[in-house]
Amino acid sequence: MSRRLARFALSLYRWGGVALYPIVGPYLALRVAKGKEERSRRRERYGFASVDRPAGPLVWFHAASVGETNAVLPLIKEVRRRGIAVLLTTGTITSAKIVRDRLGNDVIHQYVPLDLKPAISRFLEYWHPDLAIMAESEIWPMTILELSKRHIPQVLVNGRISDRSFPRWKRRMSIADAIFENFALVIAQSELDAERFRTLGALPVMVSGNLKVDTDGPPADAAVLKAYLDQIKGRRTWAAISTFEGEEAAAGNVHRVLKERTPGLLTIIVPRHPERSDAIADMLTARGLNVARRTLNDPLTPETDIFLGDTIGEMGLYLRMTEIAFVGRSLFAEGGQNPLEPAMLGCAILSGGNVQNFREAYQQLARNGSAKMVRDVEMLAKGVHYLLSNDEMRKQMIEAGQETVQEMRGALRATVKGLEPYINPLTVKARLHPRQTS
């Protein structure tokens, strides 16, 4: 497709909405998933604001879900420290709860509008952001085009392009170029991501490292943690976190295999999507395992086999209850999940091999001896047993993980430096016109 034709197709999409969907496929899909929105706030998806816009400069941050939200929290706090108002959009109930718990009233939260012209236009006409900052891989053509039409600078931070997405974009280079050229700046996680963005037409591109490394470890309620630790009373534990379908059954099988070798073993399972917890609990119970659920405030008795962490925003609690963590979406699903949080909170890390979305983090953790990869459930069971039985090796892996995290820090400083040409003028404007609520 020629560049001129690509621009024509994008203009049709701008005015006609869904006509371009068959061409660009999943990139133009609607950002509403069943079970991931609040009914009372559904109008926000169509660009209708539910709160007043504050006076003065405003930066719009968008983070799709929990991982992206956690990654940009320190950056948001830096912008707020300068007196600039922040509008933060997310796409899921889970991420909305994270915003509420971690930022409170310090930012304005809205659900992200659909990537369709009426919704985006309504949203932008109301909020009039001075700068738009998107996190990681949020590439939505209508949003990008409408921001560009209004001459609103847009920056992609902590940017990454997955192994699956990159060839799809390359097959449509003209469209990719017509979209990516609208970014005023792309700040990529790695040199590989940066090169991919440049190939697709983004300029300028700089590398910051991964913002997730510069976040604090997820918090935990001290009283709740103490209560559970008192109930465990020194039992051996391990956790399977951010699990996807099939990985909970694998964790249950590992528990059954190791229970005889490790009397009193407690397995903690934290599914990535808590709405699946009823089915997970039924599956584990049918296999003869005694399941306690966090949402039901079930006590952890000596008979408890599985502690099902079926809550939102309590990863810090579960990771502080163990020193061994298998990180999911890596054995029976693809992409992997964030291994940095367990490393920060003192866990030796196990993972399947499908970790493309966190390749660089895993490479550094594995290189330093803090993460080990497993091929299948049998190898996972052997890995968990080895770490349960070898205190010295487990301690070495934990220390190596915490040292690796310290070595990887610096992405926040680099990102702020890259954003200074866009943020500094807003800082001056905010000081000249102190924020008021209209």
Short mmCIF file of C-alpha atoms in Angstrom, two decimals:
data_model
loop_
_atom_site.label_atom_id
_atom_site.label_comp_id
_atom_site.label_asym_id
_atom_site.label_seq_id
_atom_site.Cartn_x
_atom_site.Cartn_y
_atom_site.Cartn_z
CA MET A 1 0.00 0.00 0.00
CA SER A 2 1.42 3.39 -0.94
CA ARG A 3 1.90 6.16 1.61
CA ARG A 4 -0.79 8.26 -0.10
CA LEU A 5 -3.24 5.36 -0.02
CA ALA A 6 -2.39 4.69 3.62
CA ARG A 7 -3.21 8.27 4.52
CA PHE A 8 -6.45 8.02 2.55
CA ALA A 9 -7.40 4.84 4.41
CA LEU A 10 -6.65 6.47 7.73
CA SER A 11 -8.76 9.48 6.78
CA LEU A 12 -11.62 7.12 5.96
CA TYR A 13 -11.16 5.52 9.36
CA ARG A 14 -11.16 8.96 10.97
CA TRP A 15 -14.51 9.81 9.41
CA GLY A 16 -16.03 6.38 8.88
CA GLY A 17 -15.02 4.49 12.00
CA VAL A 18 -15.04 0.76 11.44
CA ALA A 19 -14.32 0.70 7.68
CA LEU A 20 -10.61 0.21 8.29
CA TYR A 21 -10.96 -2.60 10.83
CA PRO A 22 -10.45 -5.45 8.33
CA ILE A 23 -7.18 -3.86 7.17
CA VAL A 24 -5.45 -3.20 10.47
CA GLY A 25 -7.00 -6.03 12.45
CA PRO A 26 -6.55 -6.17 16.21
CA TYR A 27 -4.95 -2.74 16.50
CA LEU A 28 -8.29 -1.05 15.91
CA ALA A 29 -10.37 -3.32 18.14
CA LEU A 30 -12.68 -1.69 20.66
CA ARG A 31 -11.11 -1.32 24.08
CA VAL A 32 -14.01 -2.73 26.03
CA ALA A 33 -13.86 -6.28 27.38
CA LYS A 34 -16.67 -8.07 29.13
CA GLY A 35 -16.32 -7.88 32.90
CA LYS A 36 -13.68 -5.14 32.75
CA GLU A 37 -15.79 -2.02 33.18
CA GLU A 38 -18.11 -0.44 35.75
CA ARG A 39 -21.67 -0.15 34.51
CA SER A 40 -22.21 3.11 36.36
CA ARG A 41 -19.29 4.67 34.47
CA ARG A 42 -19.94 3.23 31.02
CA ARG A 43 -20.58 6.67 29.53
CA GLU A 44 -16.90 7.48 30.07
CA ARG A 45 -16.17 4.93 27.32
CA TYR A 46 -17.99 7.22 24.90
CA GLY A 47 -16.03 10.30 25.95
CA PHE A 48 -18.55 11.73 28.41
CA ALA A 49 -16.70 13.11 31.43
CA SER A 50 -17.97 12.30 34.92
CA VAL A 51 -16.03 15.03 36.77
CA ASP A 52 -15.05 18.64 36.17
CA ARG A 53 -11.87 19.61 34.38
CA PRO A 54 -9.51 21.61 36.61
CA ALA A 55 -8.20 24.98 35.49
CA GLY A 56 -4.63 25.25 34.28
CA PRO A 57 -2.33 22.83 32.42
CA LEU A 58 -3.33 19.18 32.25
CA VAL A 59 -1.34 16.09 31.26
CA TRP A 60 -3.28 13.05 30.06
CA PHE A 61 -1.71 9.72 30.98
CA HIS A 62 -3.11 6.48 29.60
CA ALA A 63 -2.21 3.06 31.04
CA ALA A 64 -4.17 0.07 29.80
CA SER A 65 -4.13 -2.23 32.83
CA VAL A 66 -2.43 -3.00 36.14
CA GLY A 67 1.14 -3.46 34.91
CA GLU A 68 1.17 -0.28 32.85
CA THR A 69 -0.52 1.67 35.66
CA ASN A 70 2.06 0.59 38.24
CA ALA A 71 4.85 1.46 35.80
CA VAL A 72 3.77 5.08 35.33
CA LEU A 73 2.90 5.83 38.97
CA PRO A 74 6.32 7.33 39.79
CA LEU A 75 6.21 9.41 36.59
CA ILE A 76 2.73 10.68 37.47
CA LYS A 77 3.94 11.63 40.95
CA GLU A 78 6.81 13.60 39.37
CA VAL A 79 4.40 15.53 37.15
CA ARG A 80 2.10 16.23 40.11
CA ARG A 81 5.08 17.37 42.19
CA ARG A 82 5.49 20.15 39.63
CA GLY A 83 1.95 21.34 40.23
CA ILE A 84 0.52 20.05 36.94
CA ALA A 85 -2.92 18.42 36.98
CA VAL A 86 -3.05 14.81 35.77
CA LEU A 87 -5.88 12.95 34.05
CA LEU A 88 -5.24 9.19 34.11
CA THR A 89 -7.28 6.81 31.96
CA THR A 90 -7.21 3.04 32.30
CA GLY A 91 -9.15 0.21 30.72
CA THR A 92 -10.02 -2.21 33.54
CA ILE A 93 -11.71 -2.25 36.93
CA THR A 94 -8.54 -3.72 38.41
CA SER A 95 -6.38 -0.84 37.25
CA ALA A 96 -9.01 1.68 38.39
CA LYS A 97 -8.76 0.22 41.90
CA ILE A 98 -4.97 0.53 41.81
CA VAL A 99 -5.33 4.22 40.90
CA ARG A 100 -7.80 4.76 43.73
CA ASP A 101 -5.64 2.94 46.29
CA ARG A 102 -2.26 4.34 45.28
CA LEU A 103 -3.10 7.88 44.12
CA GLY A 104 -6.45 8.70 45.70
CA ASN A 105 -7.68 12.17 44.79
CA ASP A 106 -4.29 13.34 43.58
CA VAL A 107 -5.26 12.54 39.98
CA ILE A 108 -8.47 12.48 37.95
CA HIS A 109 -9.38 8.97 36.84
CA GLN A 110 -11.59 8.16 33.85
CA TYR A 111 -12.09 5.00 31.83
CA VAL A 112 -10.43 5.32 28.44
CA PRO A 113 -12.81 6.22 25.60
CA LEU A 114 -13.35 3.92 22.64
CA ASP A 115 -10.99 4.44 19.72
CA LEU A 116 -13.78 5.89 17.55
CA LYS A 117 -14.01 9.48 16.32
CA PRO A 118 -17.16 10.59 18.20
CA ALA A 119 -15.88 9.26 21.54
CA ILE A 120 -12.31 10.53 21.15
CA SER A 121 -13.42 13.94 19.83
CA ARG A 122 -15.85 14.40 22.70
CA PHE A 123 -13.16 13.38 25.20
CA LEU A 124 -10.52 15.73 23.80
CA GLU A 125 -12.88 18.68 23.37
CA TYR A 126 -13.81 18.45 27.04
CA TRP A 127 -10.41 17.77 28.63
CA HIS A 128 -8.14 19.79 26.31
CA PRO A 129 -4.93 18.08 27.50
CA ASP A 130 -1.69 19.98 26.97
CA LEU A 131 0.29 16.73 26.61
CA ALA A 132 -0.67 13.07 26.10
CA ILE A 133 1.57 10.33 27.54
CA MET A 134 0.76 6.73 26.58
CA ALA A 135 2.32 3.72 28.33
CA GLU A 136 4.05 0.73 26.72
CA SER A 137 2.15 -0.54 23.66
CA GLU A 138 -0.99 1.58 23.51
CA ILE A 139 -1.18 2.34 19.77
CA TRP A 140 -4.72 3.43 18.88
CA PRO A 141 -4.98 5.08 15.43
CA MET A 142 -8.05 7.26 16.01
CA THR A 143 -6.69 8.57 19.29
CA ILE A 144 -3.31 9.31 17.71
CA LEU A 145 -4.84 11.04 14.68
CA GLU A 146 -7.23 13.18 16.71
CA LEU A 147 -4.43 14.28 19.05
CA SER A 148 -2.30 15.17 16.04
CA LYS A 149 -5.18 17.09 14.45
CA ARG A 150 -5.34 19.26 17.59
CA HIS A 151 -1.55 19.68 17.71
CA ILE A 152 -1.36 18.04 21.14
CA PRO A 153 2.13 16.51 21.66
CA GLN A 154 1.96 12.79 22.31
CA VAL A 155 4.73 10.71 23.86
CA LEU A 156 4.97 6.95 24.28
CA VAL A 157 6.83 6.00 27.48
CA ASN A 158 8.18 2.60 28.55
CA GLY A 159 7.46 1.67 24.93
CA ARG A 160 7.65 -1.88 23.70
CA ILE A 161 6.58 -3.84 20.63
CA SER A 162 6.07 -7.57 21.10
CA ASP A 163 7.44 -10.31 18.87
CA ARG A 164 3.89 -10.94 17.68
CA SER A 165 2.95 -7.31 16.97
CA PHE A 166 6.10 -6.23 15.13
CA PRO A 167 5.70 -8.44 12.02
CA ARG A 168 2.03 -7.46 11.80
CA TRP A 169 2.97 -3.80 11.67
CA LYS A 170 5.77 -4.49 9.18
CA ARG A 171 3.30 -6.08 6.77
CA ARG A 172 1.52 -2.71 6.68
CA MET A 173 4.48 -0.35 6.66
CA SER A 174 2.69 2.54 4.98
CA ILE A 175 -0.05 2.57 7.59
CA ALA A 176 2.52 2.10 10.37
CA ASP A 177 4.56 5.03 9.13
CA ALA A 178 1.49 7.25 8.85
CA ILE A 179 0.61 6.43 12.49
CA PHE A 180 3.97 6.34 14.26
CA GLU A 181 5.19 9.60 12.72
CA ASN A 182 2.66 11.42 14.90
CA PHE A 183 4.55 10.71 18.11
CA ALA A 184 6.62 13.68 19.26
CA LEU A 185 8.86 11.21 21.13
CA VAL A 186 9.05 7.48 21.84
CA ILE A 187 10.91 6.40 24.98
CA ALA A 188 11.55 2.68 24.60
CA GLN A 189 12.32 0.01 27.19
CA SER A 190 15.22 -1.54 25.28
CA GLU A 191 17.46 -1.11 22.24
CA LEU A 192 15.48 -3.84 20.46
CA ASP A 193 12.20 -2.01 21.07
CA ALA A 194 13.79 1.27 19.98
CA GLU A 195 14.98 -0.21 16.70
CA ARG A 196 11.52 -1.63 16.03
CA PHE A 197 9.90 1.75 16.60
CA ARG A 198 12.39 3.44 14.26
CA THR A 199 11.70 0.80 11.60
CA LEU A 200 7.98 1.58 11.83
CA GLY A 201 8.55 5.32 11.34
CA ALA A 202 8.82 6.76 14.84
CA LEU A 203 11.32 9.60 15.35
CA PRO A 204 12.88 10.59 17.66
CA VAL A 205 13.31 7.44 19.75
CA MET A 206 15.36 7.12 22.94
CA VAL A 207 15.98 4.24 25.38
CA SER A 208 15.22 4.55 29.09
CA GLY A 209 15.12 1.02 30.47
CA ASN A 210 12.01 -0.42 32.10
CA LEU A 211 10.00 1.94 34.32
CA LYS A 212 8.70 -1.06 36.27
CA VAL A 213 12.15 -1.36 37.87
CA ASP A 214 11.90 2.14 39.34
CA THR A 215 8.62 1.49 41.14
CA ASP A 216 8.39 0.48 44.80
CA GLY A 217 7.40 -3.08 45.57
CA PRO A 218 3.62 -3.52 45.88
CA PRO A 219 2.41 -2.66 49.41
CA ALA A 220 0.74 -4.92 51.96
CA ASP A 221 -1.47 -4.28 54.95
CA ALA A 222 0.84 -4.98 57.90
CA ALA A 223 -1.95 -6.26 60.16
CA VAL A 224 -3.33 -8.65 57.55
CA LEU A 225 0.16 -9.93 56.72
CA LYS A 226 0.94 -10.57 60.40
CA ALA A 227 -2.34 -12.42 60.86
CA TYR A 228 -1.58 -14.77 57.98
CA LEU A 229 2.04 -15.32 59.02
CA ASP A 230 0.82 -16.23 62.51
CA GLN A 231 -1.55 -18.76 60.96
CA ILE A 232 1.19 -20.27 58.80
CA LYS A 233 3.55 -20.61 61.78
CA GLY A 234 6.69 -21.47 59.85
CA ARG A 235 5.16 -23.73 57.20
CA ARG A 236 7.07 -24.02 53.92
CA THR A 237 5.40 -21.99 51.19
CA TRP A 238 5.68 -21.22 47.49
CA ALA A 239 3.53 -19.09 45.21
CA ALA A 240 2.29 -19.29 41.64
CA ILE A 241 1.42 -15.69 40.72
CA SER A 242 -0.22 -13.98 37.75
CA THR A 243 -1.35 -17.38 36.52
CA PHE A 244 -3.36 -18.03 33.35
CA GLU A 245 -5.60 -20.96 32.45
CA GLY A 246 -3.82 -24.27 32.93
CA GLU A 247 -1.20 -22.88 35.29
CA GLU A 248 -3.46 -23.14 38.35
CA ALA A 249 -3.94 -26.85 37.62
CA ALA A 250 -0.17 -27.16 37.20
CA ALA A 251 0.37 -25.53 40.60
CA GLY A 252 -2.14 -27.91 42.13
CA ASN A 253 -0.31 -30.89 40.62
CA VAL A 254 3.01 -29.60 41.94
CA HIS A 255 1.49 -29.31 45.41
CA ARG A 256 0.20 -32.89 45.29
CA VAL A 257 3.60 -34.20 44.20
CA LEU A 258 5.54 -32.27 46.85
CA LYS A 259 3.14 -32.58 49.77
CA GLU A 260 4.52 -35.95 50.89
CA ARG A 261 8.13 -34.76 50.60
CA THR A 262 7.44 -31.45 52.36
CA PRO A 263 4.94 -31.96 55.20
CA GLY A 264 2.89 -28.86 55.91
CA LEU A 265 3.51 -27.35 52.47
CA LEU A 266 1.28 -24.39 51.62
CA THR A 267 0.81 -23.35 47.98
CA ILE A 268 -0.34 -19.80 47.21
CA ILE A 269 -2.07 -19.29 43.85
CA VAL A 270 -2.78 -15.77 42.58
CA PRO A 271 -4.66 -15.81 39.24
CA ARG A 272 -4.08 -12.91 36.87
CA HIS A 273 -7.84 -12.54 36.43
CA PRO A 274 -9.62 -12.98 39.80
CA GLU A 275 -13.00 -13.37 38.09
CA ARG A 276 -11.90 -16.94 37.23
CA SER A 277 -11.47 -17.82 40.91
CA ASP A 278 -14.75 -19.71 41.40
CA ALA A 279 -13.84 -22.13 38.60
CA ILE A 280 -10.26 -22.43 39.89
CA ALA A 281 -11.43 -23.20 43.42
CA ASP A 282 -13.88 -25.84 42.12
CA MET A 283 -11.15 -27.44 40.00
CA LEU A 284 -8.68 -27.64 42.89
CA THR A 285 -11.30 -28.95 45.32
CA ALA A 286 -12.31 -31.65 42.82
CA ARG A 287 -8.68 -32.81 42.88
CA GLY A 288 -8.88 -33.39 46.63
CA LEU A 289 -7.13 -30.18 47.72
CA ASN A 290 -8.28 -28.07 50.66
CA VAL A 291 -8.68 -24.48 49.39
CA ALA A 292 -8.83 -21.29 51.47
CA ARG A 293 -9.88 -18.09 49.71
CA ARG A 294 -8.78 -14.58 50.52
CA THR A 295 -12.11 -13.05 49.43
CA LEU A 296 -13.95 -15.25 51.95
CA ASN A 297 -11.45 -14.48 54.75
CA ASP A 298 -10.92 -18.22 55.17
CA PRO A 299 -8.35 -19.02 57.87
CA LEU A 300 -5.17 -20.88 56.93
CA THR A 301 -5.45 -24.03 59.03
CA PRO A 302 -2.92 -26.89 59.16
CA GLU A 303 -5.23 -28.73 56.72
CA THR A 304 -5.14 -25.94 54.10
CA ASP A 305 -3.34 -27.01 50.92
CA ILE A 306 -4.00 -23.99 48.69
CA PHE A 307 -4.38 -20.32 49.59
CA LEU A 308 -6.22 -18.78 46.64
CA GLY A 309 -5.33 -15.09 46.37
CA ASP A 310 -8.48 -14.01 44.55
CA THR A 311 -8.32 -10.30 45.37
CA ILE A 312 -7.24 -7.23 43.42
CA GLY A 313 -4.22 -5.17 44.41
CA GLU A 314 -2.79 -7.46 47.11
CA MET A 315 0.20 -8.95 45.29
CA GLY A 316 2.44 -7.40 47.96
CA LEU A 317 0.67 -9.47 50.60
CA TYR A 318 1.04 -12.77 48.79
CA LEU A 319 4.69 -12.26 47.84
CA ARG A 320 5.59 -11.40 51.44
CA MET A 321 4.22 -14.78 52.53
CA THR A 322 6.84 -16.75 50.59
CA GLU A 323 10.39 -16.80 49.24
CA ILE A 324 9.67 -18.76 46.06
CA ALA A 325 7.55 -17.44 43.21
CA PHE A 326 6.61 -19.01 39.89
CA VAL A 327 5.55 -16.18 37.55
CA GLY A 328 2.73 -17.19 35.23
CA ARG A 329 1.61 -16.58 31.66
CA SER A 330 4.81 -18.37 30.79
CA LEU A 331 4.06 -22.10 30.86
CA PHE A 332 0.71 -22.49 29.05
CA ALA A 333 0.29 -18.94 27.78
CA GLU A 334 2.62 -16.55 25.98
CA GLY A 335 4.22 -13.25 26.87
CA GLY A 336 5.09 -13.70 30.52
CA GLN A 337 4.30 -11.44 33.45
CA ASN A 338 6.40 -9.00 35.44
CA PRO A 339 9.21 -10.79 37.39
CA LEU A 340 10.51 -7.58 38.96
CA GLU A 341 7.98 -7.38 41.80
CA PRO A 342 8.90 -10.80 43.25
CA ALA A 343 12.58 -9.92 42.84
CA MET A 344 12.06 -6.65 44.76
CA LEU A 345 10.19 -8.40 47.57
CA GLY A 346 12.73 -11.17 48.17
CA CYS A 347 11.64 -14.18 46.12
CA ALA A 348 13.65 -16.69 44.13
CA ILE A 349 11.97 -16.75 40.70
CA LEU A 350 10.85 -19.64 38.51
CA SER A 351 9.20 -19.18 35.11
CA GLY A 352 8.21 -20.98 31.97
CA GLY A 353 10.00 -20.08 28.76
CA ASN A 354 7.33 -17.91 27.10
CA VAL A 355 8.45 -14.54 28.48
CA GLN A 356 8.74 -12.43 25.31
CA ASN A 357 7.12 -9.35 26.86
CA PHE A 358 9.72 -9.26 29.64
CA ARG A 359 12.67 -10.69 27.71
CA GLU A 360 15.29 -8.19 28.85
CA ALA A 361 14.28 -8.34 32.53
CA TYR A 362 14.41 -12.14 32.52
CA GLN A 363 17.75 -12.16 30.71
CA GLN A 364 19.32 -9.96 33.37
CA LEU A 365 17.72 -11.85 36.25
CA ALA A 366 18.77 -15.22 34.81
CA ARG A 367 22.27 -13.97 33.99
CA ASN A 368 22.75 -12.95 37.62
CA GLY A 369 21.35 -16.23 38.93
CA SER A 370 18.09 -14.96 40.39
CA ALA A 371 15.62 -16.58 37.95
CA LYS A 372 15.47 -20.10 36.52
CA MET A 373 13.39 -21.27 33.59
CA VAL A 374 11.36 -24.50 33.53
CA ARG A 375 10.11 -26.42 30.50
CA ASP A 376 7.09 -28.21 31.95
CA VAL A 377 5.15 -29.09 35.11
CA GLU A 378 7.58 -31.86 36.07
CA MET A 379 10.52 -29.46 35.88
CA LEU A 380 8.53 -26.87 37.86
CA ALA A 381 7.93 -29.40 40.63
CA LYS A 382 11.64 -30.25 40.73
CA GLY A 383 12.55 -26.56 40.83
CA VAL A 384 10.16 -25.79 43.68
CA HIS A 385 11.36 -28.84 45.64
CA TYR A 386 15.00 -27.89 45.12
CA LEU A 387 14.45 -24.36 46.42
CA LEU A 388 12.36 -25.55 49.35
CA SER A 389 15.12 -27.98 50.32
CA ASN A 390 18.16 -25.75 49.75
CA ASP A 391 18.08 -22.70 51.98
CA GLU A 392 21.50 -21.44 50.84
CA MET A 393 20.65 -21.56 47.12
CA ARG A 394 17.30 -19.88 47.75
CA LYS A 395 19.05 -17.13 49.72
CA GLN A 396 21.60 -16.61 46.94
CA MET A 397 18.86 -16.28 44.32
CA ILE A 398 16.95 -13.79 46.49
CA GLU A 399 20.03 -11.62 47.03
CA ALA A 400 20.93 -11.79 43.35
CA GLY A 401 17.42 -10.66 42.41
CA GLN A 402 17.50 -7.64 44.68
CA GLU A 403 20.96 -6.67 43.43
CA THR A 404 19.79 -7.02 39.82
CA VAL A 405 16.83 -4.72 40.43
CA GLN A 406 19.17 -2.08 41.86
CA GLU A 407 21.45 -2.38 38.83
CA MET A 408 18.52 -1.95 36.44
CA ARG A 409 17.17 1.24 38.03
CA GLY A 410 17.41 4.59 36.26
CA ALA A 411 14.51 4.46 33.79
CA LEU A 412 12.50 7.08 35.67
CA ARG A 413 15.35 9.58 35.62
CA ALA A 414 15.94 9.01 31.89
CA THR A 415 12.23 9.29 31.11
CA VAL A 416 11.82 12.54 33.03
CA LYS A 417 14.85 13.98 31.23
CA GLY A 418 13.32 13.03 27.86
CA LEU A 419 10.02 14.65 28.82
CA GLU A 420 11.50 17.90 30.11
CA PRO A 421 10.97 19.87 26.83
CA TYR A 422 7.24 19.10 27.14
CA ILE A 423 6.81 19.27 30.92
CA ASN A 424 8.94 22.32 31.78
CA PRO A 425 6.69 24.85 29.97
CA LEU A 426 3.67 23.36 31.75
CA THR A 427 5.47 23.64 35.09
CA VAL A 428 5.99 27.36 34.50
CA LYS A 429 2.37 27.75 33.41
CA ALA A 430 1.13 25.88 36.50
CA ARG A 431 3.14 28.19 38.77
CA LEU A 432 1.81 31.28 37.07
CA HIS A 433 -1.77 29.99 37.26
CA PRO A 434 -2.19 27.87 40.42
CA ARG A 435 -4.58 24.96 39.96
CA GLN A 436 -8.20 25.62 40.76
CA THR A 437 -11.18 23.36 40.58
CA SER A 438 -13.81 24.70 38.23
#
